[in-house]
mmCIF file of C-alpha atoms in Angstrom:
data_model
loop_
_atom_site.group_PDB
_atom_site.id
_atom_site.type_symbol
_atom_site.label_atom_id
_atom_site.label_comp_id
_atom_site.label_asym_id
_atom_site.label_seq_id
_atom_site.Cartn_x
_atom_site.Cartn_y
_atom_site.Cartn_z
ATOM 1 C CA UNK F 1242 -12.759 -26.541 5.327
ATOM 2 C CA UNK F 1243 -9.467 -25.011 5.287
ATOM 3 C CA UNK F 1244 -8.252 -22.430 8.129
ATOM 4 C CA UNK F 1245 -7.945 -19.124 6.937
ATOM 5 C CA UNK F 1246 -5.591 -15.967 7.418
ATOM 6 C CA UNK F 1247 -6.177 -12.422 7.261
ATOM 7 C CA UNK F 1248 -2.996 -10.097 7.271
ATOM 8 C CA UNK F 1249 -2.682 -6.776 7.346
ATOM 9 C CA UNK F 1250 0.334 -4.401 6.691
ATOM 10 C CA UNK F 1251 1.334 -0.761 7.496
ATOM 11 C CA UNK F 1252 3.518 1.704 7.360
ATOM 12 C CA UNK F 1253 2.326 4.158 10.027
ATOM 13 C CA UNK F 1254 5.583 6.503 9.899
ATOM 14 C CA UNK F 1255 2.904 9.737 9.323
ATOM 15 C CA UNK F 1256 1.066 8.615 12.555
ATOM 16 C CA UNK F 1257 1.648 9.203 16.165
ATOM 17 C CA UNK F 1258 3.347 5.941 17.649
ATOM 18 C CA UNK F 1259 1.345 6.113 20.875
ATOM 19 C CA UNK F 1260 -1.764 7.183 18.710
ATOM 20 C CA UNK F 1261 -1.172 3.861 16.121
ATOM 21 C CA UNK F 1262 -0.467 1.798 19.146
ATOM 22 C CA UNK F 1263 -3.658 2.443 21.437
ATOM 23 C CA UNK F 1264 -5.692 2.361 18.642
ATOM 24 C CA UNK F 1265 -4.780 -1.298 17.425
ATOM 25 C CA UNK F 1266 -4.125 -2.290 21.204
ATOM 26 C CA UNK F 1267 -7.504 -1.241 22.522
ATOM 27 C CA UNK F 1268 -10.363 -1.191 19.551
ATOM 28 C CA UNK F 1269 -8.973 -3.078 16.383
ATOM 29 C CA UNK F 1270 -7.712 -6.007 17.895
ATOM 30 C CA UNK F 1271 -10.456 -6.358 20.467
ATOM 31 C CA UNK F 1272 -13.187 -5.801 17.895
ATOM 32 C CA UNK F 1273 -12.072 -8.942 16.309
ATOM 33 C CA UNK F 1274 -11.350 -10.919 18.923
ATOM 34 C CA UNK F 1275 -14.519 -10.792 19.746
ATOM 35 C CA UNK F 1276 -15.626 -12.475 16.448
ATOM 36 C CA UNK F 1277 -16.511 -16.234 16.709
ATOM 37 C CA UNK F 1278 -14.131 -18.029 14.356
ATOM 38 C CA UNK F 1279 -11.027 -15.708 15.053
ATOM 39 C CA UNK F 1280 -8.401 -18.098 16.584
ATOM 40 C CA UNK F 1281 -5.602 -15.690 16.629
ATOM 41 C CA UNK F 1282 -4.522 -12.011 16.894
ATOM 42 C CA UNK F 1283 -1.074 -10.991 16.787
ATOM 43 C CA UNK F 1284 0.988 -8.055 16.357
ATOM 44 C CA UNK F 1285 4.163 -7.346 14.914
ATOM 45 C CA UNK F 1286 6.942 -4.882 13.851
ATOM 46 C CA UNK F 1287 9.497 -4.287 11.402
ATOM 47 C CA UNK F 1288 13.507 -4.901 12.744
ATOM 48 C CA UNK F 1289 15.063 -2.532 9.895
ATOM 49 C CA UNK F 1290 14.353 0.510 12.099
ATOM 50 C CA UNK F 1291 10.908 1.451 9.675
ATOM 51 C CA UNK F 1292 7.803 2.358 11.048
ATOM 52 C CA UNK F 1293 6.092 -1.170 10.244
ATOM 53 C CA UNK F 1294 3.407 -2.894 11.777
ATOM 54 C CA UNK F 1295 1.924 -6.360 10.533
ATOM 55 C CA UNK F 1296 -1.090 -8.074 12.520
ATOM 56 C CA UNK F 1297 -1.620 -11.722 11.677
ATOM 57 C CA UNK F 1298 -5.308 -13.196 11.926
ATOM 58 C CA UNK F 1299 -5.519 -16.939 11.411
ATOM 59 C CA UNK F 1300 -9.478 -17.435 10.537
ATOM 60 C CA UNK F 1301 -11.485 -20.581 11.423
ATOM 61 C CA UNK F 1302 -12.322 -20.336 7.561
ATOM 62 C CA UNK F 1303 -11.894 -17.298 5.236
ATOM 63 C CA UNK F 1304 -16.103 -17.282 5.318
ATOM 64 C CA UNK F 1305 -15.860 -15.486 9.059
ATOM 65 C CA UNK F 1306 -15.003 -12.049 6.558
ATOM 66 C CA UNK F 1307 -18.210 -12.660 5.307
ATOM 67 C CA UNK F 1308 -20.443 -13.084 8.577
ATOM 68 C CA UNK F 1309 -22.688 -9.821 10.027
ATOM 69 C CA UNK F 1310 -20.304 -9.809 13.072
ATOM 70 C CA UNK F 1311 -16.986 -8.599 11.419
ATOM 71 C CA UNK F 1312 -19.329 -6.875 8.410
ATOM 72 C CA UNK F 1313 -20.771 -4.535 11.145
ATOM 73 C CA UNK F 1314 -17.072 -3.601 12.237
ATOM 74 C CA UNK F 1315 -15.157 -3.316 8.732
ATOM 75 C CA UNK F 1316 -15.099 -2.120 5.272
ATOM 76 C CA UNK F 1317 -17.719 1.410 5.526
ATOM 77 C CA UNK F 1318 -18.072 0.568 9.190
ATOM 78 C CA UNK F 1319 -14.688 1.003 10.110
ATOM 79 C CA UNK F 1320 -14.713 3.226 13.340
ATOM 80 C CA UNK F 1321 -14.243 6.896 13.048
ATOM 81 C CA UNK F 1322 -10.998 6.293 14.596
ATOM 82 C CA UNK F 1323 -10.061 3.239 12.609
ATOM 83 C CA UNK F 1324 -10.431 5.974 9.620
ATOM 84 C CA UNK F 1325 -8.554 8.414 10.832
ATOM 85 C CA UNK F 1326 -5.545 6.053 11.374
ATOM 86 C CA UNK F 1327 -6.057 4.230 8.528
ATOM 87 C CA UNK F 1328 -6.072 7.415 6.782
ATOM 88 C CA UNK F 1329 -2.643 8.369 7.502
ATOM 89 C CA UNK F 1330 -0.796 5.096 6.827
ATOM 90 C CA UNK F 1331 0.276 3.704 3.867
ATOM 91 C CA UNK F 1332 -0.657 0.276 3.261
ATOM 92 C CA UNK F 1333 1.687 -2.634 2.839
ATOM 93 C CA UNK F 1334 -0.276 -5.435 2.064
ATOM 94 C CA UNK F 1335 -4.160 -6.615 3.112
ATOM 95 C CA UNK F 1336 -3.769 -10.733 2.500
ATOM 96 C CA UNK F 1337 -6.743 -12.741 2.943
ATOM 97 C CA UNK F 1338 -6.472 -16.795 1.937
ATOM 98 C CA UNK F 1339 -6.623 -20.037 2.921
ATOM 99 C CA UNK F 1340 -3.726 -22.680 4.212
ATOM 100 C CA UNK F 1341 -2.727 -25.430 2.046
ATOM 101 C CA UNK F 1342 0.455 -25.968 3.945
ATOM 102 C CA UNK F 1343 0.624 -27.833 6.203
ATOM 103 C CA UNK F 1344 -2.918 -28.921 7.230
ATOM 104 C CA UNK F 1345 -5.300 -26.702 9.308
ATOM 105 C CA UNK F 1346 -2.911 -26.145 12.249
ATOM 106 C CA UNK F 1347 -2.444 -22.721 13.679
ATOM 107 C CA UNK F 1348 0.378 -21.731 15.383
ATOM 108 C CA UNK F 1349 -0.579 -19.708 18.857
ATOM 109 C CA UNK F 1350 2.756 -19.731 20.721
ATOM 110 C CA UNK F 1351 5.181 -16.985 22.016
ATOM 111 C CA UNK F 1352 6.835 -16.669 18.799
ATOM 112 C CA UNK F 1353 10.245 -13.494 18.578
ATOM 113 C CA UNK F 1354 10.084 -13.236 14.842
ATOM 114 C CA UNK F 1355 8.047 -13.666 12.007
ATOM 115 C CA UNK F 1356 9.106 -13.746 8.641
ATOM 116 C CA UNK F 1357 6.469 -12.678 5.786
ATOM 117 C CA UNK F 1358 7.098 -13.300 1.976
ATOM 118 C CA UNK F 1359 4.207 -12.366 -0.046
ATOM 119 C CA UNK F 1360 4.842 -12.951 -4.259
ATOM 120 C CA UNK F 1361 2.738 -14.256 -7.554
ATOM 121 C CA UNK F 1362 4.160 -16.810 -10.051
ATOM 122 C CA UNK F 1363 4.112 -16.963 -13.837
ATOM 123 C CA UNK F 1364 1.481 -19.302 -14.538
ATOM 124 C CA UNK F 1365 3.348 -21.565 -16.816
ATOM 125 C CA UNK F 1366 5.581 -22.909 -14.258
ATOM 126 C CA UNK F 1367 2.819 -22.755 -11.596
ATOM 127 C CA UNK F 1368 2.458 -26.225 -10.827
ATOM 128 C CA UNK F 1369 6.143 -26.852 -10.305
ATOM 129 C CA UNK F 1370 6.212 -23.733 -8.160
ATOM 130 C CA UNK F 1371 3.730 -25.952 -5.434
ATOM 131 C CA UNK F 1372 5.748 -29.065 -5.592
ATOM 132 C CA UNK F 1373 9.256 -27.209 -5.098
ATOM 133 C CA UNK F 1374 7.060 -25.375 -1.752
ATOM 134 C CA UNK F 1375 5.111 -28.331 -0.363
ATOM 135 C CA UNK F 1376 8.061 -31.402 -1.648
ATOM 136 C CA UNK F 1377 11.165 -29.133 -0.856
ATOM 137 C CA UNK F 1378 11.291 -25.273 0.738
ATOM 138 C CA UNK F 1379 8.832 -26.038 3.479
ATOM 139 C CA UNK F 1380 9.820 -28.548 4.953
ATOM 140 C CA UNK F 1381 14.010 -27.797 4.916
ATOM 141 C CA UNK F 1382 13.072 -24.368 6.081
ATOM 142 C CA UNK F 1383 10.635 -26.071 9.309
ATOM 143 C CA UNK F 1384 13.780 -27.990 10.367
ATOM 144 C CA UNK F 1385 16.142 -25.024 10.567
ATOM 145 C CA UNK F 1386 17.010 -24.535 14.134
ATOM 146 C CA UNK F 1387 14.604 -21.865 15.439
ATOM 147 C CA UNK F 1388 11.570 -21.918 13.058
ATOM 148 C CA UNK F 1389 8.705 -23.326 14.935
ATOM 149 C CA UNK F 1390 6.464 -22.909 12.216
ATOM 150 C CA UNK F 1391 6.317 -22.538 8.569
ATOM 151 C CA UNK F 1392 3.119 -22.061 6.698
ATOM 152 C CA UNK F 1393 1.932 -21.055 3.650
ATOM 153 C CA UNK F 1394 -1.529 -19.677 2.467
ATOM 154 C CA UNK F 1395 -3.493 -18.900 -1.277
ATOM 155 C CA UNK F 1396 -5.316 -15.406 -1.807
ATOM 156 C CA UNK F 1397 -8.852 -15.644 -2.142
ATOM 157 C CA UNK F 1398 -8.166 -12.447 -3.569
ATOM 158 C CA UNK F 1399 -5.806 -9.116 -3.764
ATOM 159 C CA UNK F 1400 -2.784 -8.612 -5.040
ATOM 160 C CA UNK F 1401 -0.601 -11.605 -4.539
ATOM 161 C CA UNK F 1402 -1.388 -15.440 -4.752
ATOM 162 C CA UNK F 1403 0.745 -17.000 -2.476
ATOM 163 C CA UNK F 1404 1.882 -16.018 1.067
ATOM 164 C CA UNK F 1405 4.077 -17.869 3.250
ATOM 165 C CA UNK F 1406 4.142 -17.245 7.199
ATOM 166 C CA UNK F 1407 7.484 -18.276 9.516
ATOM 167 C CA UNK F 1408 7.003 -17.887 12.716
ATOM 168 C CA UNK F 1409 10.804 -17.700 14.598
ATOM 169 C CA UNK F 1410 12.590 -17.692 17.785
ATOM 170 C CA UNK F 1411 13.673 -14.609 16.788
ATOM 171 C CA UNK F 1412 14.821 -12.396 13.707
ATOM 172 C CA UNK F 1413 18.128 -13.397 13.512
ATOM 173 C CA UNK F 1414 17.203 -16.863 12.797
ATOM 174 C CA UNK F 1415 16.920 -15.886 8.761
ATOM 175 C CA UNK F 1416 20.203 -14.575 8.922
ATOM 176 C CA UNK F 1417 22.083 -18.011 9.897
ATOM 177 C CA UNK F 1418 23.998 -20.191 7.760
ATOM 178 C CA UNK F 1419 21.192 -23.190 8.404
ATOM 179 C CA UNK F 1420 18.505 -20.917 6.858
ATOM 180 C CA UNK F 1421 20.781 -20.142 4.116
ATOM 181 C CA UNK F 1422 20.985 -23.328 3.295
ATOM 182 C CA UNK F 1423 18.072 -24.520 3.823
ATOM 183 C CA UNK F 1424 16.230 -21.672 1.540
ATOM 184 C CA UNK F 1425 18.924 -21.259 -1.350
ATOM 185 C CA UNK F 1426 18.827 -24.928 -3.521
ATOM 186 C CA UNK F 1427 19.103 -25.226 -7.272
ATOM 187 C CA UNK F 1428 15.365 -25.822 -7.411
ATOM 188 C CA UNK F 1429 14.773 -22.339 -5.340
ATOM 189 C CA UNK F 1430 17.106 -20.429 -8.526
ATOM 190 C CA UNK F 1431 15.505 -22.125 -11.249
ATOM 191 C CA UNK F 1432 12.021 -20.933 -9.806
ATOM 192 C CA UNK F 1433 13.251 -17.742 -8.758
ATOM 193 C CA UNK F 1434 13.136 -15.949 -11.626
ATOM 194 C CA UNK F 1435 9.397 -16.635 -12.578
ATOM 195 C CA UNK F 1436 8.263 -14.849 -9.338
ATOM 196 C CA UNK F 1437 6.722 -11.385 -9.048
ATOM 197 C CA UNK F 1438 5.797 -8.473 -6.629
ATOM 198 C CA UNK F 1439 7.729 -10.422 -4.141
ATOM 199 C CA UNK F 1440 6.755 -8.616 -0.682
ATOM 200 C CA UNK F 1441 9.459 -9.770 2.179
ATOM 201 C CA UNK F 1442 9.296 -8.127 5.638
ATOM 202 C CA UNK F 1443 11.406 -9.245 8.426
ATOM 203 C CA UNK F 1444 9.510 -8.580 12.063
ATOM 204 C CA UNK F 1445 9.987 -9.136 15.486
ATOM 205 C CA UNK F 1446 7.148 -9.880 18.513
ATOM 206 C CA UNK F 1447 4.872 -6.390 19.336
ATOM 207 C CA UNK F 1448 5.198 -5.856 23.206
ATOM 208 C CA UNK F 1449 3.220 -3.023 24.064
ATOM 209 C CA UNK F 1450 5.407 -0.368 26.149
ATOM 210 C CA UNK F 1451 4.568 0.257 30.122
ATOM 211 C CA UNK F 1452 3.311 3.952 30.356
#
């Protein structure tokens, strides 16, 4: 069975930052770490200055959403002061899917930056859309000095199909000439076009601050 991902998106600009922050540092993130079948929990922030936080979940399977252990601690369960929080923030994007690219691995490591690029496709050019990902854009991207990982995922569910996860040395590695490059081909503009609701958010590593 395929590994899964749950993602989750915020713009917490109308919340406390130390408020935000000790709530996702010491109940969300615990809650779910506790769950058998969560391999990885990991926090990160927008680089553009915004009040952005995306956490990254990869799943042993998308079916862990659907076990009594994380049912008891989401959806109406949510905590009183997951509410609250939630409450205030405006949500960027809830993603839940499973990897088709490239096989089950997770990446775990000490990653800077992490590019996410949500988007749906036109159906009728659908099919070409996966070969230009999994035959082209993939793998040129994965060989660009500093990208240690490059995955991509399909929805289950929500509001876009396709989500693909990069997982950098740091930010700055999107804004070299070898990702250029690597990312802009004539396959990439003829594909382009036929793309919708594209989501892209450019984040670096969550380090919680000493108090």
């Amino acid at each position: 069975m395929a590994k899964g991902l749950l993602t989750a998106g915020f713009d917490y600009g109308a919340v406390a930052e130390d408020e935000f922050n000790d709530w996702y540092d010491t109940e969300h993130i615990p809650e779910r770490e506790r769950i058998k079948g969560f391999l990885t929990a990991q926090r990160w922030v927008g680089v553009a200055g915004a009040k952005i936080s995306v956490a990254t979940y990869d799943l042993e399977s998308v079916n862990v959403l659907q076990s009594p252990a994380y049912r008891v601690i989401a959806g109406d369960n949510l905590s009183p002061w997951s509410k609250r929080v939630t409450g205030k923030c405006r949500r960027l994007l809830r993603f839940v899917g499973d990897q088709i690219l490239p096989g089950d691995g997770v990446y775990a490591g000490a990653a800077g930056g992490l590019l996410l690029f949500a988007m749906n496709v036109a159906p009728e050019v659908e099919t070409e859309f996966n070969a230009w990902y999994g035959e082209e854009h993939i793998p040129r991207l994965s060989r660009v000095p500093g990208c240690l990982s490059a995955r991509r995922f399909r929805a289950t569910g929500g509001t876009h199909k396709y989500l693909a996860l990069y997982h950098l040395s740091g930010p700055d590695v999107i804004a070299t000439k070898a990702w250029e490059g690597a990312a802009i081909t004539p396959w990439t503009l003829k594909l382009r076009p036929h793309t919708s609701d594209r989501l892209r958010i450019v984040l670096g590593r969550y380090g919680r601050a000493a108090r």
